[in-house]
mmCIF file of C-alpha atoms and ligand atoms in Angstrom:
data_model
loop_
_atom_site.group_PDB
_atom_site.id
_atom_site.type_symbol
_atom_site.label_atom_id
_atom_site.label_comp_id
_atom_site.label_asym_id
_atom_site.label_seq_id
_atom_site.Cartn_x
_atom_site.Cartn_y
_atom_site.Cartn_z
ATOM 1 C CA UNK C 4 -1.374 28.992 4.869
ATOM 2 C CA UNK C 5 -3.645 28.990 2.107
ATOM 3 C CA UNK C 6 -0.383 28.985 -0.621
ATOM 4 C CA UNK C 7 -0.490 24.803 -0.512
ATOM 5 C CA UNK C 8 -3.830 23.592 -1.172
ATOM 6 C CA UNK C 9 -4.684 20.626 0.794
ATOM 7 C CA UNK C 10 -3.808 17.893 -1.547
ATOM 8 C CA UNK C 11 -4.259 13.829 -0.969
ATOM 9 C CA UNK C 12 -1.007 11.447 -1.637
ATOM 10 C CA UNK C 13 -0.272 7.902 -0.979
ATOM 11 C CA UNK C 14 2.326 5.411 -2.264
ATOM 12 C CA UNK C 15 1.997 1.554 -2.693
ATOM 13 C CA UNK C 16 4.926 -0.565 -3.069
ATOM 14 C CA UNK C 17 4.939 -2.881 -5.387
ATOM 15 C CA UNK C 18 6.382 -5.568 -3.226
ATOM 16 C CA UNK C 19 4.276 -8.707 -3.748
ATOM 17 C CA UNK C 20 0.903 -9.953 -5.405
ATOM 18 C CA UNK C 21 -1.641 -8.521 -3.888
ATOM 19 C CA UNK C 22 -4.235 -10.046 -1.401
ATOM 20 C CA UNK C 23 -7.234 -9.642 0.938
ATOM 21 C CA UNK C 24 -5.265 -8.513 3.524
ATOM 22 C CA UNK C 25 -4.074 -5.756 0.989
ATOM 23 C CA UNK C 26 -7.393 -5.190 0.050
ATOM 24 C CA UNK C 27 -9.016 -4.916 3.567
ATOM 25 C CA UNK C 28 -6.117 -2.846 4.871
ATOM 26 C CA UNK C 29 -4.793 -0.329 2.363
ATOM 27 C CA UNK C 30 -6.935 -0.516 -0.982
ATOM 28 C CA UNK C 31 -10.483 -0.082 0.407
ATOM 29 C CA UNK C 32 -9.349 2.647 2.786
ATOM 30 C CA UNK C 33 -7.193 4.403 0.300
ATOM 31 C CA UNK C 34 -9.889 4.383 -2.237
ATOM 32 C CA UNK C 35 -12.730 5.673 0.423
ATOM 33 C CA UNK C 36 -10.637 8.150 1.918
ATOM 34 C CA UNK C 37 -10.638 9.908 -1.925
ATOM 35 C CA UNK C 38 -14.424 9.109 -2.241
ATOM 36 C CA UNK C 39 -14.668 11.463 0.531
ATOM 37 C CA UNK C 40 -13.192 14.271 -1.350
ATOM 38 C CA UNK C 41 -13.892 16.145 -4.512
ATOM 39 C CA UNK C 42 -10.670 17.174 -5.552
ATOM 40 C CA UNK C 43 -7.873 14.914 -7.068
ATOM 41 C CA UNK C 44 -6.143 12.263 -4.259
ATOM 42 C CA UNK C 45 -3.023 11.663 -5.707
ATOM 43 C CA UNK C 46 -1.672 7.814 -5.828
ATOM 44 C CA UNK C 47 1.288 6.598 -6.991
ATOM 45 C CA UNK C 48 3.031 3.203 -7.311
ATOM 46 C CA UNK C 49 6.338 3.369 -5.628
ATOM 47 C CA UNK C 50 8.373 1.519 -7.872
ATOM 48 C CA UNK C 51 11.917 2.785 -6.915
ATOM 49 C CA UNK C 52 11.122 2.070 -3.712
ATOM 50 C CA UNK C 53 10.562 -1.323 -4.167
ATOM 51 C CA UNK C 54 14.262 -1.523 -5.866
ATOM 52 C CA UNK C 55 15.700 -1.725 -2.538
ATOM 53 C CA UNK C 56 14.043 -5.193 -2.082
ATOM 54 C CA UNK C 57 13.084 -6.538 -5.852
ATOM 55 C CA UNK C 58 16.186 -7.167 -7.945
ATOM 56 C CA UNK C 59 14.291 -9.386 -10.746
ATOM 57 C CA UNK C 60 13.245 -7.614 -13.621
ATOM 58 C CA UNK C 61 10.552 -9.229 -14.678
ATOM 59 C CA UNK C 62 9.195 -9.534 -11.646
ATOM 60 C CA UNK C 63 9.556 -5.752 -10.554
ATOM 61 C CA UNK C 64 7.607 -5.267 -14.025
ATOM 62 C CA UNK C 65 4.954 -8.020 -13.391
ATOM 63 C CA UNK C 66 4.408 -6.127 -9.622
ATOM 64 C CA UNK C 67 4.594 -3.040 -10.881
ATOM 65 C CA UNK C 68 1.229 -3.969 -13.237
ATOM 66 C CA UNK C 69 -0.098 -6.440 -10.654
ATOM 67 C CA UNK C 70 -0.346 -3.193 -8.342
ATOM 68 C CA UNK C 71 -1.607 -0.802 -10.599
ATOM 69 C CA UNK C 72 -4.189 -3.439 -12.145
ATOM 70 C CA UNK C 73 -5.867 -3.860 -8.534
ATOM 71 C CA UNK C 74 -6.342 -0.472 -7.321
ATOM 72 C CA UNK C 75 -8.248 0.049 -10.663
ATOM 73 C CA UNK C 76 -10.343 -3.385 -10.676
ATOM 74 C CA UNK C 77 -11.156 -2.026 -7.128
ATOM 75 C CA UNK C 78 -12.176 0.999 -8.514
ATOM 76 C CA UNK C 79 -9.624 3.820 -8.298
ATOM 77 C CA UNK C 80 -10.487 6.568 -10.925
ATOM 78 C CA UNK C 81 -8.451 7.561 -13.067
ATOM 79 C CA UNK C 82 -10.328 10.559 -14.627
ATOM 80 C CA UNK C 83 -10.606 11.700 -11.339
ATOM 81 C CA UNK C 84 -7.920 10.941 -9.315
ATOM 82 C CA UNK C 85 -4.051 11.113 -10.813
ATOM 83 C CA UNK C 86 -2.067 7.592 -10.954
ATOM 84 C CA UNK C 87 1.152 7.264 -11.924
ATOM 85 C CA UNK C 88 4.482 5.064 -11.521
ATOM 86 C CA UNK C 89 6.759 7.114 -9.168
ATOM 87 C CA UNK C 90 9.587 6.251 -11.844
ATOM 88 C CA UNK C 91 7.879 8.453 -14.691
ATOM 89 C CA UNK C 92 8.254 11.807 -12.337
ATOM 90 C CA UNK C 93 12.164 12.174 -12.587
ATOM 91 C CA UNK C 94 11.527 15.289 -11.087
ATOM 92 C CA UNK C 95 11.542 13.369 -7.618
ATOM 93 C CA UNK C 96 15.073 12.184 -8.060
ATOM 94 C CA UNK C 97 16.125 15.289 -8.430
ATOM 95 C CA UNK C 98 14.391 17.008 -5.661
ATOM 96 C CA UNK C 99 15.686 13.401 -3.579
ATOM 97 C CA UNK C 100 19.245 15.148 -4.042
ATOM 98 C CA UNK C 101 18.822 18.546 -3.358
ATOM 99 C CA UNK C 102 17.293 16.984 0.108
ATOM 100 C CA UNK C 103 20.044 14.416 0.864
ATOM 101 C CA UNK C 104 22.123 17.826 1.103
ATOM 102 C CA UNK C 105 19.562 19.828 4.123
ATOM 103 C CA UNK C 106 18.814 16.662 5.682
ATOM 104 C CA UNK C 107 21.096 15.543 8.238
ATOM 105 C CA UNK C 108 23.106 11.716 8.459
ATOM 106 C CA UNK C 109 21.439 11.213 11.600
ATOM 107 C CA UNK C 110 18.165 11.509 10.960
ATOM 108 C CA UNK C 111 18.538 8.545 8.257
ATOM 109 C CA UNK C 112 20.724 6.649 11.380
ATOM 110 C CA UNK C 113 17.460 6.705 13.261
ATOM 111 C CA UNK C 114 14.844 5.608 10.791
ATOM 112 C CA UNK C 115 13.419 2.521 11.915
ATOM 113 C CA UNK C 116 13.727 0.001 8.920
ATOM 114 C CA UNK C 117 17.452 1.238 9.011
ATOM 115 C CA UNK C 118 17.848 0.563 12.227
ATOM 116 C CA UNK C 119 16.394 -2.722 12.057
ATOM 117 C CA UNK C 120 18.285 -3.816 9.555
ATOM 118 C CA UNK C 121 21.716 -3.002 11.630
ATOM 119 C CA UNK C 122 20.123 -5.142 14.474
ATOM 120 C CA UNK C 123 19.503 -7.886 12.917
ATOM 121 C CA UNK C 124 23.565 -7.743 11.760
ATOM 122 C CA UNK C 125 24.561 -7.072 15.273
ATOM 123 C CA UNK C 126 22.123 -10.103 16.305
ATOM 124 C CA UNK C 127 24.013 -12.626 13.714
ATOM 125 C CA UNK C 128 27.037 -11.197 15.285
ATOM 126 C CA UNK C 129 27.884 -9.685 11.994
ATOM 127 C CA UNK C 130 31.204 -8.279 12.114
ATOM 128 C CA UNK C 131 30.108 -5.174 9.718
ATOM 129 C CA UNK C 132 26.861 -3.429 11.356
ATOM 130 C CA UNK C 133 26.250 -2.550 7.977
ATOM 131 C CA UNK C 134 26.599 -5.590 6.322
ATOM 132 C CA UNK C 135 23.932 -6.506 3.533
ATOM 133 C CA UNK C 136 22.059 -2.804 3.601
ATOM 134 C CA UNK C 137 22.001 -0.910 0.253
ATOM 135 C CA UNK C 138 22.413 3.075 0.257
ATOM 136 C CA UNK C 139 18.865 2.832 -1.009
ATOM 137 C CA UNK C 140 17.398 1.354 2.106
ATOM 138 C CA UNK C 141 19.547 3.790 4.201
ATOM 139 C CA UNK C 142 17.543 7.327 2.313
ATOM 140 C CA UNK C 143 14.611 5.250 1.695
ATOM 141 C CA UNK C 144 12.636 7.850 3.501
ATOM 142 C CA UNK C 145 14.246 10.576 1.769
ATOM 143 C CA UNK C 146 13.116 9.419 -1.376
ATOM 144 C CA UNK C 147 9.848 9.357 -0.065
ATOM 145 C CA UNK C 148 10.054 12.844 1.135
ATOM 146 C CA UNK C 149 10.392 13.582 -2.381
ATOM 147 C CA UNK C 150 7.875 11.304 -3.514
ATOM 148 C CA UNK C 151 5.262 13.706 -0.920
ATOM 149 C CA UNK C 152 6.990 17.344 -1.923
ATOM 150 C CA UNK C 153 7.034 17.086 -5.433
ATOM 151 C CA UNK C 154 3.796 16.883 -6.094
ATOM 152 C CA UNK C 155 3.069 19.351 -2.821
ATOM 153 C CA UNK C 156 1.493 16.569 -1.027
ATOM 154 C CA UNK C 157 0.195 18.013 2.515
ATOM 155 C CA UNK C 158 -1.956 14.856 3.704
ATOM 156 C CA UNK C 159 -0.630 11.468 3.103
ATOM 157 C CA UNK C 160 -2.216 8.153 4.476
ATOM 158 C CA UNK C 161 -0.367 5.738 6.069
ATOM 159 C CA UNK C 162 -0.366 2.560 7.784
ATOM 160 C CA UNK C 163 1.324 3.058 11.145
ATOM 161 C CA UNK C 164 4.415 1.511 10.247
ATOM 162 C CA UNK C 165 4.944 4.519 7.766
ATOM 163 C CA UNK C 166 4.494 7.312 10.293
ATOM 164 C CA UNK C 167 8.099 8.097 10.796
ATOM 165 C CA UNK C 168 9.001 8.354 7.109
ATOM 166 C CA UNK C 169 6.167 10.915 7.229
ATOM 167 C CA UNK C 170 8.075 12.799 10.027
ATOM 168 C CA UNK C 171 11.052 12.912 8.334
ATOM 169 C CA UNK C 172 9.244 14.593 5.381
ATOM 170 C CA UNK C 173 8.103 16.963 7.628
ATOM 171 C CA UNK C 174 11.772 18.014 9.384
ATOM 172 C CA UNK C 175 12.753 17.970 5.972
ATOM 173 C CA UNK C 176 10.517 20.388 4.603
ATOM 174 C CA UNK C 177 10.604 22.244 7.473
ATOM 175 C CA UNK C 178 14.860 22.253 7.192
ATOM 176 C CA UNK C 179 14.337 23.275 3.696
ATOM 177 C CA UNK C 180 12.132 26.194 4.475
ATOM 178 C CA UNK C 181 14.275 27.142 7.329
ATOM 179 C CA UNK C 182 17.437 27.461 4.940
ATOM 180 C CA UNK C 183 16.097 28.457 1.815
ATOM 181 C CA UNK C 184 12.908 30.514 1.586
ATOM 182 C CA UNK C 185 9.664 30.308 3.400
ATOM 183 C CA UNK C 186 6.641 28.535 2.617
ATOM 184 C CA UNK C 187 8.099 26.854 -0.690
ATOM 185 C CA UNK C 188 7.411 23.602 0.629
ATOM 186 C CA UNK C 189 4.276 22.577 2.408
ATOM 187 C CA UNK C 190 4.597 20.635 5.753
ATOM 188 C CA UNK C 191 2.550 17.221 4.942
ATOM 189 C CA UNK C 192 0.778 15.671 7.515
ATOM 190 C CA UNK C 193 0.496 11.706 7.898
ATOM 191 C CA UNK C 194 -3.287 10.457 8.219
ATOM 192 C CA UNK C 195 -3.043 7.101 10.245
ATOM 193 C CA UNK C 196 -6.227 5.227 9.341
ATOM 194 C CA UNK C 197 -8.298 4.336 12.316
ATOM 195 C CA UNK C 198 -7.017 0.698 12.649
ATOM 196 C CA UNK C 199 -8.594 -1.016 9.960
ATOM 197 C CA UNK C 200 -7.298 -4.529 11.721
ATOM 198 C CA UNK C 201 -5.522 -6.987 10.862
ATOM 199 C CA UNK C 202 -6.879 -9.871 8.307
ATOM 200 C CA UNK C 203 -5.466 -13.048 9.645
ATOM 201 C CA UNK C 204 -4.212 -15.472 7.462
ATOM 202 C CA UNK C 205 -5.410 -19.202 6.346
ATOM 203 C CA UNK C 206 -2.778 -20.113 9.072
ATOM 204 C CA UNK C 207 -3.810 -17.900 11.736
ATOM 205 C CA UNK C 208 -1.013 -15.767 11.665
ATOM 206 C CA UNK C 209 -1.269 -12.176 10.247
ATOM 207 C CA UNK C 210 -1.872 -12.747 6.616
ATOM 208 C CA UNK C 211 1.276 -12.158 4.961
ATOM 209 C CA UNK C 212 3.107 -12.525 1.463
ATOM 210 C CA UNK C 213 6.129 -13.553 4.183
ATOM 211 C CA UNK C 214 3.902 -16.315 5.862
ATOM 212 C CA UNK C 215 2.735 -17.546 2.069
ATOM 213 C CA UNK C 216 -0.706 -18.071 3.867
ATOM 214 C CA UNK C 217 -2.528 -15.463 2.003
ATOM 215 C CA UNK C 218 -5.620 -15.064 0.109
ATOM 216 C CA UNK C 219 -4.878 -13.596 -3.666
ATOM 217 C CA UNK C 220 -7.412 -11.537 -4.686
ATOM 218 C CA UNK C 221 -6.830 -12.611 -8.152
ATOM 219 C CA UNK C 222 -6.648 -16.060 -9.766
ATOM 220 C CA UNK C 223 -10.086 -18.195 -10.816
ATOM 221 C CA UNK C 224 -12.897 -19.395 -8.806
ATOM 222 C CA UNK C 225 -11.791 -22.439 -8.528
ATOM 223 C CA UNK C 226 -8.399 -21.793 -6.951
ATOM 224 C CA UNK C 227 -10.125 -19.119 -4.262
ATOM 225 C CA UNK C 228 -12.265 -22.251 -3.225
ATOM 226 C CA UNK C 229 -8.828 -24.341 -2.847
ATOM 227 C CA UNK C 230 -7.616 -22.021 -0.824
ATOM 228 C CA UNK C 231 -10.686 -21.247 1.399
ATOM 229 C CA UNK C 232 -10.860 -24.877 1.960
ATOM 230 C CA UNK C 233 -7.438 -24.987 3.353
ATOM 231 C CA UNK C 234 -8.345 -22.588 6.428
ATOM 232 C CA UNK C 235 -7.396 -24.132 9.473
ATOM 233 C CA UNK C 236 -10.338 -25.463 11.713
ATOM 234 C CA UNK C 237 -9.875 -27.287 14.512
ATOM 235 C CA UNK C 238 -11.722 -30.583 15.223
ATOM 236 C CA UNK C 239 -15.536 -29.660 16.164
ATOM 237 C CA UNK C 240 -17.873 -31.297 14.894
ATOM 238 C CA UNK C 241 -21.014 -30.259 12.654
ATOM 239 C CA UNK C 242 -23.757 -29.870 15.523
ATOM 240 C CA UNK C 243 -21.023 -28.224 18.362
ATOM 241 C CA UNK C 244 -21.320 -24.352 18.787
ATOM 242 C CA UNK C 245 -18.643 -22.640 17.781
ATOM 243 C CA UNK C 246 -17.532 -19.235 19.195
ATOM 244 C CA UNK C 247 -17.398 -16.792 16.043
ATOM 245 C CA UNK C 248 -14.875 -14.085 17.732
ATOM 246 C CA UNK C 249 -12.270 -16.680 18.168
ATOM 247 C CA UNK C 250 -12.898 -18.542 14.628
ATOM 248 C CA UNK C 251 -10.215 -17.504 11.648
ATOM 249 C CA UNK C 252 -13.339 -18.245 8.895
ATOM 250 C CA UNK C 253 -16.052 -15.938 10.555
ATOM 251 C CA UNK C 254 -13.032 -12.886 11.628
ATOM 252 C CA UNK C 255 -12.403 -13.179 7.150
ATOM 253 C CA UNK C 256 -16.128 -13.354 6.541
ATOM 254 C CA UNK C 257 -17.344 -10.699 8.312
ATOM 255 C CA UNK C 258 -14.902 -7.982 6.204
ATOM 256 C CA UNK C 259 -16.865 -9.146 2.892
ATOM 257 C CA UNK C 260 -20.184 -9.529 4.164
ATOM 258 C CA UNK C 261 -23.191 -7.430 4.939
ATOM 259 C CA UNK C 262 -23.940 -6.580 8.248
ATOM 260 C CA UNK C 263 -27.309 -8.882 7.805
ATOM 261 C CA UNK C 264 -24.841 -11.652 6.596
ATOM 262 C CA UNK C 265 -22.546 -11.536 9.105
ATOM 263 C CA UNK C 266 -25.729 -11.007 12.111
ATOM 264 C CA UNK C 267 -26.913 -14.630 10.526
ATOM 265 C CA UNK C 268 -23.443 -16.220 10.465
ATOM 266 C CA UNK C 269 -22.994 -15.227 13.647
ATOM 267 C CA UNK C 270 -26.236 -17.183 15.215
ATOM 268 C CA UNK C 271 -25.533 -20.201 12.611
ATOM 269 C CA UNK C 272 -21.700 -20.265 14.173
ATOM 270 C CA UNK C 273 -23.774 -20.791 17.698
ATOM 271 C CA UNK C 274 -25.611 -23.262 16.576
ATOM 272 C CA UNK C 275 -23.175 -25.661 15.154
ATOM 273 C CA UNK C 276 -22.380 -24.641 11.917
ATOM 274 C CA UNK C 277 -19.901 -27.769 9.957
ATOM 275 C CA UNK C 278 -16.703 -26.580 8.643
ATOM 276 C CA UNK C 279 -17.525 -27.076 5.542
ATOM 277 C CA UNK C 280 -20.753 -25.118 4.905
ATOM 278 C CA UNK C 281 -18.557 -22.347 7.308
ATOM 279 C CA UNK C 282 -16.187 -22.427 4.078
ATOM 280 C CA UNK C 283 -18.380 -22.624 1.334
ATOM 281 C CA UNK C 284 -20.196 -19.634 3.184
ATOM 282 C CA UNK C 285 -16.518 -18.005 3.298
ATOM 283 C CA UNK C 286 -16.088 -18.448 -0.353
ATOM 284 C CA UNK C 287 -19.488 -17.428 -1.507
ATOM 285 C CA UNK C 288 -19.410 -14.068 -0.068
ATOM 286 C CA UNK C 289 -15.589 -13.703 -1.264
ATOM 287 C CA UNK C 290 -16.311 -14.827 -5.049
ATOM 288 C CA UNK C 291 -19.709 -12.384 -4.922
ATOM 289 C CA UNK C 292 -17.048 -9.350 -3.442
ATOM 290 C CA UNK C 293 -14.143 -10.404 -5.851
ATOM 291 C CA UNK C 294 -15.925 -11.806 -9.203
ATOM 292 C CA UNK C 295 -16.506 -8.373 -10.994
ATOM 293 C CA UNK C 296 -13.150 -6.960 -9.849
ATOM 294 C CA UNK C 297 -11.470 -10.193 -11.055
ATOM 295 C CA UNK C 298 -12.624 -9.168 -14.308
ATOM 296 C CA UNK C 299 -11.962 -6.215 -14.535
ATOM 297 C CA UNK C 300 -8.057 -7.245 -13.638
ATOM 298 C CA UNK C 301 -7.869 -10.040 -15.846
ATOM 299 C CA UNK C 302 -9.095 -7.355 -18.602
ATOM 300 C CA UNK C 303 -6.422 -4.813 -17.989
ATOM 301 C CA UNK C 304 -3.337 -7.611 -17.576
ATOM 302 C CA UNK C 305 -4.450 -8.500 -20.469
ATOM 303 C CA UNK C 306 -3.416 -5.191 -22.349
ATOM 304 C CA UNK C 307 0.002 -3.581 -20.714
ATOM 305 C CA UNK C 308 -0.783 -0.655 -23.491
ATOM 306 C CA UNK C 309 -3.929 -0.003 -21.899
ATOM 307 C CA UNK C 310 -2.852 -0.009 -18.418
ATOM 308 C CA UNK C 311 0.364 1.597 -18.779
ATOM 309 C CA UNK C 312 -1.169 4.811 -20.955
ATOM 310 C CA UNK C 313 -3.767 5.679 -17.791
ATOM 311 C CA UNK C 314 -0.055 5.330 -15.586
ATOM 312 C CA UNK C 315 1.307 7.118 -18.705
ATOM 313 C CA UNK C 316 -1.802 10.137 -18.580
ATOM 314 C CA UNK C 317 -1.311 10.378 -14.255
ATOM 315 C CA UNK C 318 2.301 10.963 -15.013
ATOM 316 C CA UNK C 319 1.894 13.390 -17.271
ATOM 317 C CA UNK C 320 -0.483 14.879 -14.476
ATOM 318 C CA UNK C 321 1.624 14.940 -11.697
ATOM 319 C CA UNK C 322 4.618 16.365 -13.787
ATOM 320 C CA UNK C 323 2.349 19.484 -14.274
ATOM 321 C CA UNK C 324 2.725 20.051 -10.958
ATOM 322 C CA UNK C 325 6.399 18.577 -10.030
ATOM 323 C CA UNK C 326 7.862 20.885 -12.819
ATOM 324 C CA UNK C 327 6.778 24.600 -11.307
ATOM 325 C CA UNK C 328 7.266 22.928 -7.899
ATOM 326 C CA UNK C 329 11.186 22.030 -9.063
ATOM 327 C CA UNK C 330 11.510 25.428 -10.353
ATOM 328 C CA UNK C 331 11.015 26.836 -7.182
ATOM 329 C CA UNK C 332 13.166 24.980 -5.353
ATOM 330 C CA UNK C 333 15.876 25.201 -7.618
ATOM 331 C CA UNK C 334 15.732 28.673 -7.565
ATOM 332 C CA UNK C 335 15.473 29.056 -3.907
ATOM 333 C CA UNK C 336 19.307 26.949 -3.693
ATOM 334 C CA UNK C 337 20.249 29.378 -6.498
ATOM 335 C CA UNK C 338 20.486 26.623 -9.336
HETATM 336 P P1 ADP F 411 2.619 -8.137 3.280
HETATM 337 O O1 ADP F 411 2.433 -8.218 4.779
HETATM 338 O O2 ADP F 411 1.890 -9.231 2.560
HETATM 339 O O3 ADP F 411 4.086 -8.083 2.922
HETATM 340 P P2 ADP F 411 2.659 -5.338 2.677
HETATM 341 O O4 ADP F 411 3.555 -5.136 3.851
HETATM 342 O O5 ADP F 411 3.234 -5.191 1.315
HETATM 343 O O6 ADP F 411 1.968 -6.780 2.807
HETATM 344 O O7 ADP F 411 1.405 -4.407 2.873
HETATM 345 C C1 ADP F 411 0.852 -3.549 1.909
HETATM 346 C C2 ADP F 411 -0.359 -2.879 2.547
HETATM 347 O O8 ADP F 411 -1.372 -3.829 2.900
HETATM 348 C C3 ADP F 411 -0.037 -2.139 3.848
HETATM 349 O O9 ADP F 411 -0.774 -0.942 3.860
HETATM 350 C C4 ADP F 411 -0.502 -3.069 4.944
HETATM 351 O O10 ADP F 411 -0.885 -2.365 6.100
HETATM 352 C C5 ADP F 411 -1.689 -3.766 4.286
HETATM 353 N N1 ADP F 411 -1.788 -5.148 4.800
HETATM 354 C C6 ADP F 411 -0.931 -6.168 4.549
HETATM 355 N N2 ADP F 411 -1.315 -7.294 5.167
HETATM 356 C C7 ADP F 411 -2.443 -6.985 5.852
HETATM 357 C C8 ADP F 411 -3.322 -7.737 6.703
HETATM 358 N N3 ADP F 411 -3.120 -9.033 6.963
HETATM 359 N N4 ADP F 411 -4.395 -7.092 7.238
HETATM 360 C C9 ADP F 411 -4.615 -5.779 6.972
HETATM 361 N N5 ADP F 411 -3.824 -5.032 6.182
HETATM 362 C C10 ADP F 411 -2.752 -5.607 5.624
HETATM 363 N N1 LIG F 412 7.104 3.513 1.933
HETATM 364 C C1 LIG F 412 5.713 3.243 1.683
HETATM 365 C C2 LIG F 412 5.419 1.782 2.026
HETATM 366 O O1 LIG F 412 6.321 0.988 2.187
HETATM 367 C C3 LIG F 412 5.351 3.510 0.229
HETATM 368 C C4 LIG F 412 5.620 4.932 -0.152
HETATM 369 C C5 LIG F 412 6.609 5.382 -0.941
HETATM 370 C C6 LIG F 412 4.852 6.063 0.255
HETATM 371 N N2 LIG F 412 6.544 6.730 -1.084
HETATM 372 C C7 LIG F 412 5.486 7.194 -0.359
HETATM 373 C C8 LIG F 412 3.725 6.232 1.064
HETATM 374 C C9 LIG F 412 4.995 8.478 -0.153
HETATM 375 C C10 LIG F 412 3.239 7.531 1.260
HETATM 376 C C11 LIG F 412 3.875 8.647 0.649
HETATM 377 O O2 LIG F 412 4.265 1.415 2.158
#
């Protein structure tokens, strides 16, 4: 119905310092999916979200920045597209309340972070199912209902894991509407990326904060080369081929090179390539992908009062929406 414009929304967690896997998997496609559009995308960094896991201060305020610093360096817009900290719309909270009273206990029993938390009790043998999990993990996904709603958020891209929060927005919506007026809320819709794959990590393994084998995207030259040079390998010799599909330096290479780059590494991987030049190769075409960025987020860590007014002018932004959108829900309940 043409009463919700289609609008673009995403949330990032601030849950850990960002790297390429971050990059390769939910900044680049976030940021192209809004250079496909001429309207405003909205982005926002989830903040109370990441309360239910981050209980240090200063490090939910170092995050918070860390976040919000790449997504610019990376190019996000702010002049064209609004970014804000979830925490500076307190309309959300509110609209968070008035849906933990249409939506119903046992959709929240079946959300799958939830329910993975209670296995994992039940696994221990934890006496108390519910041992350990906070109230906030439990309407985590009602909060991000609100997160979508308030802003009247209709297409939202996700990684796969986040489909079923999506759902939940959309019974909730759909609950709301039921009980309380048509057509105030839109019904969002979850855009699950075509799979952007997985970067593995300098282990192997799926690179992870968890695994501590990532790449950072930030730090100096010199500690990207200290990293690339801890890859694993195995023990071929300079002079052996070397299968590219099945080698962890050519699967990171080939998401920061050209086509032409990776086409050559390719044939020099059959032909013998060492280690070595491999991982100088590796970093070369990371530090040429990552140098100017780098900057760019060493400039705006630098000044907090720089970075936080463009969070400061999104919020301001998004409120101009959440405020008319409040109104009419709170008039709809009859508050
Ligand atoms: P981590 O696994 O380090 O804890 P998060 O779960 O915080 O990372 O992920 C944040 C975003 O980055 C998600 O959209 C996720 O899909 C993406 N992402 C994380 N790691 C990778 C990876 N190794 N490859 C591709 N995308 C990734
Ligand atoms: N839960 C999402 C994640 O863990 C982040 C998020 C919070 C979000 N609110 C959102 C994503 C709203 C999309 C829309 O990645």
């Amino acid at each position: 119905m043409a009463k919700h414009p289609p609008r673009l929304l995403t949330g990032i967690k601030p849950s850990g310092t960002p790297h390429i896997g971050n990059l390769v998997g939910a900044i680049r496609p976030g940021l192209s999916l809004s250079a496909q559009r001429t309207d405003a995308a909205y982005y926002f960094v989830a903040d109370y979200h990441a309360l239910t896991v981050i209980h240090d201060p200063k490090e939910m305020t170092r995050l918070v920045r860390e976040i919000a610093a790449s997504w610019l360096a990376f190019g996000l817009d702010p002049s064209k597209d609004v970014f804000y900290r979830q925490s500076a719309v307190p309309e959300t909270f509110e609209l968070a309340w008035v849906f933990s009273c249409v939506c119903g206990k046992g959709l929240m029993n079946r959300a799958h972070a939830y329910k993975a938390a209670v296995a994992a009790n039940e696994e221990k043998g934890d006496a108390d199912p519910d041992a350990g999990i906070s109230m906030g993990l439990f309407s985590y996904p009602i909060l991000m209902a609100a997160d979508i709603l308030v802003v009247a958020g209709t297409q939202v891209p996700v990684g796969q894991d986040q489909r079923q929060h999506v759902e939940i927005a959309r019974d909730i919506a759909t609950r709301f509407n039921a009980t309380f007026g048509k057509n105030v809320l839109p019904i969002p819709d979850a855009i699950i990326g075509e799979d952007t794959g997985v970067l593995p990590g300098i282990d192997g393994r799926k690179m992870s904060k968890s695994y501590g084998n990532v790449i950072p995207l930030f730090g100096t030259s010199k500690q990207l080369l200290k990293v690339v040079r801890r890859i694993k390998t195995d023990s071929s010799m300079p002079g052996e081929p070397k299968d590219p599909d099945t080698t962890l330096l050519f699967q990171i290479y080939r998401h920061f090179a050209s086509s032409e780059q990776t086409a050559a590494m390719r044939k020099e991987y059959e032909a013998g390539i060492g280690w070595k030049d491999a991982k100088d190769a590796l970093y070369d075409v990371l530090e040429a992908k990552l140098e100017e960025p780098r900057r760019r987020y060493d400039e705006l860590m630098q000044d907090p009062t720089t970075l936080d007014g463009i969070l400061a002018d999104g919020a301001e932004k998004a409120r101009a929406v959440a405020r008319p959108l409040l109104d009419r829900v709170r008039r709809a309940v009859g508050i």
